[in-house]
Amino acid sequence: MTQTISISEFKATCLKIIDQVKNTGISVIVTKRGKPYALVTRPPATENNGSWIGSFKDQIKITGDILEPVVDEKEWDVLK
């Protein structure tokens, strides 16, 4: 189900219309000179478990020793 409004009406009440789309889920087609100009709709639902912990699980691969210095200690200027 969609609702159609003119671009001038959208300009005058855009925040109200955006809230309406968010709350009802009904898309709004904005027209200019009677032709469709834009579509205001809710974004697709995202999968959110409420926590970022574990969100990168199986996304990162550790190669080598992560505690070992990248360069030899002899090359560190701070130790000189």
Tab-separated table of C-alpha atoms in Angstrom:
chain	number	residue	atom	x	y	z
A	1	MET	CA	0.000	0.000	0.000
A	2	THR	CA	1.321	3.439	-0.905
A	3	GLN	CA	0.249	7.027	-0.541
A	4	THR	CA	0.857	9.708	-3.184
A	5	ILE	CA	1.549	13.391	-2.468
A	6	SER	CA	2.832	16.350	-4.453
A	7	ILE	CA	6.354	17.616	-3.997
A	8	SER	CA	5.095	20.936	-2.604
A	9	GLU	CA	3.069	19.121	0.063
A	10	PHE	CA	6.082	16.941	0.868
A	11	LYS	CA	8.297	20.018	1.207
A	12	ALA	CA	5.864	21.591	3.661
A	13	THR	CA	5.406	18.479	5.810
A	14	CYS	CA	8.459	16.283	5.159
A	15	LEU	CA	9.322	15.537	8.805
A	16	LYS	CA	5.736	14.557	9.561
A	17	ILE	CA	5.619	12.313	6.478
A	18	ILE	CA	8.926	10.638	7.342
A	19	ASP	CA	7.663	9.896	10.861
A	20	GLN	CA	4.422	8.560	9.385
A	21	VAL	CA	6.336	6.210	7.059
A	22	LYS	CA	8.489	5.036	9.963
A	23	ASN	CA	5.510	4.368	12.230
A	24	THR	CA	3.043	2.871	9.738
A	25	GLY	CA	5.327	1.273	7.155
A	26	ILE	CA	3.212	2.768	4.361
A	27	SER	CA	5.411	4.109	1.552
A	28	VAL	CA	4.856	7.558	0.061
A	29	ILE	CA	5.331	8.412	-3.617
A	30	VAL	CA	6.279	12.057	-4.122
A	31	THR	CA	5.137	13.457	-7.463
A	32	LYS	CA	6.303	16.453	-9.462
A	33	ARG	CA	3.919	17.700	-12.125
A	34	GLY	CA	1.931	14.494	-11.745
A	35	LYS	CA	4.852	12.155	-12.388
A	36	PRO	CA	6.594	10.035	-9.731
A	37	TYR	CA	9.680	11.852	-8.493
A	38	ALA	CA	10.733	10.006	-5.321
A	39	LEU	CA	9.728	7.143	-3.080
A	40	VAL	CA	9.889	7.454	0.698
A	41	THR	CA	9.982	4.075	2.389
A	42	ARG	CA	11.359	2.407	5.489
A	43	PRO	CA	14.830	0.905	5.150
A	44	PRO	CA	15.036	-2.882	5.064
A	45	ALA	CA	15.090	-4.565	8.447
A	46	THR	CA	18.554	-5.307	9.736
A	47	GLU	CA	19.544	-8.252	11.829
A	48	ASN	CA	20.556	-6.804	15.176
A	49	ASN	CA	21.081	-8.881	18.253
A	50	GLY	CA	21.575	-5.778	20.388
A	51	SER	CA	25.283	-6.230	20.956
A	52	TRP	CA	28.400	-5.634	18.901
A	53	ILE	CA	30.255	-8.312	20.831
A	54	GLY	CA	30.847	-11.219	18.509
A	55	SER	CA	29.799	-9.282	15.417
A	56	PHE	CA	33.161	-9.962	13.732
A	57	LYS	CA	33.140	-13.674	14.517
A	58	ASP	CA	34.678	-15.646	11.645
A	59	GLN	CA	35.595	-12.381	9.863
A	60	ILE	CA	39.193	-12.018	11.045
A	61	LYS	CA	42.050	-14.455	10.543
A	62	ILE	CA	45.088	-14.154	12.804
A	63	THR	CA	48.309	-15.161	11.093
A	64	GLY	CA	51.517	-15.424	13.072
A	65	ASP	CA	52.253	-14.287	16.602
A	66	ILE	CA	50.231	-11.159	17.409
A	67	LEU	CA	52.401	-10.383	20.462
A	68	GLU	CA	55.723	-10.553	18.644
A	69	PRO	CA	57.157	-7.176	17.531
A	70	VAL	CA	56.891	-6.420	13.831
A	71	VAL	CA	60.556	-5.422	13.585
A	72	ASP	CA	63.611	-6.721	15.418
A	73	GLU	CA	64.268	-5.070	18.795
A	74	LYS	CA	67.676	-3.913	17.502
A	75	GLU	CA	65.892	-1.625	15.049
A	76	TRP	CA	63.831	0.191	17.688
A	77	ASP	CA	64.989	3.797	18.013
A	78	VAL	CA	63.382	4.155	21.423
A	79	LEU	CA	65.731	1.552	22.934
A	80	LYS	CA	68.892	3.366	21.784
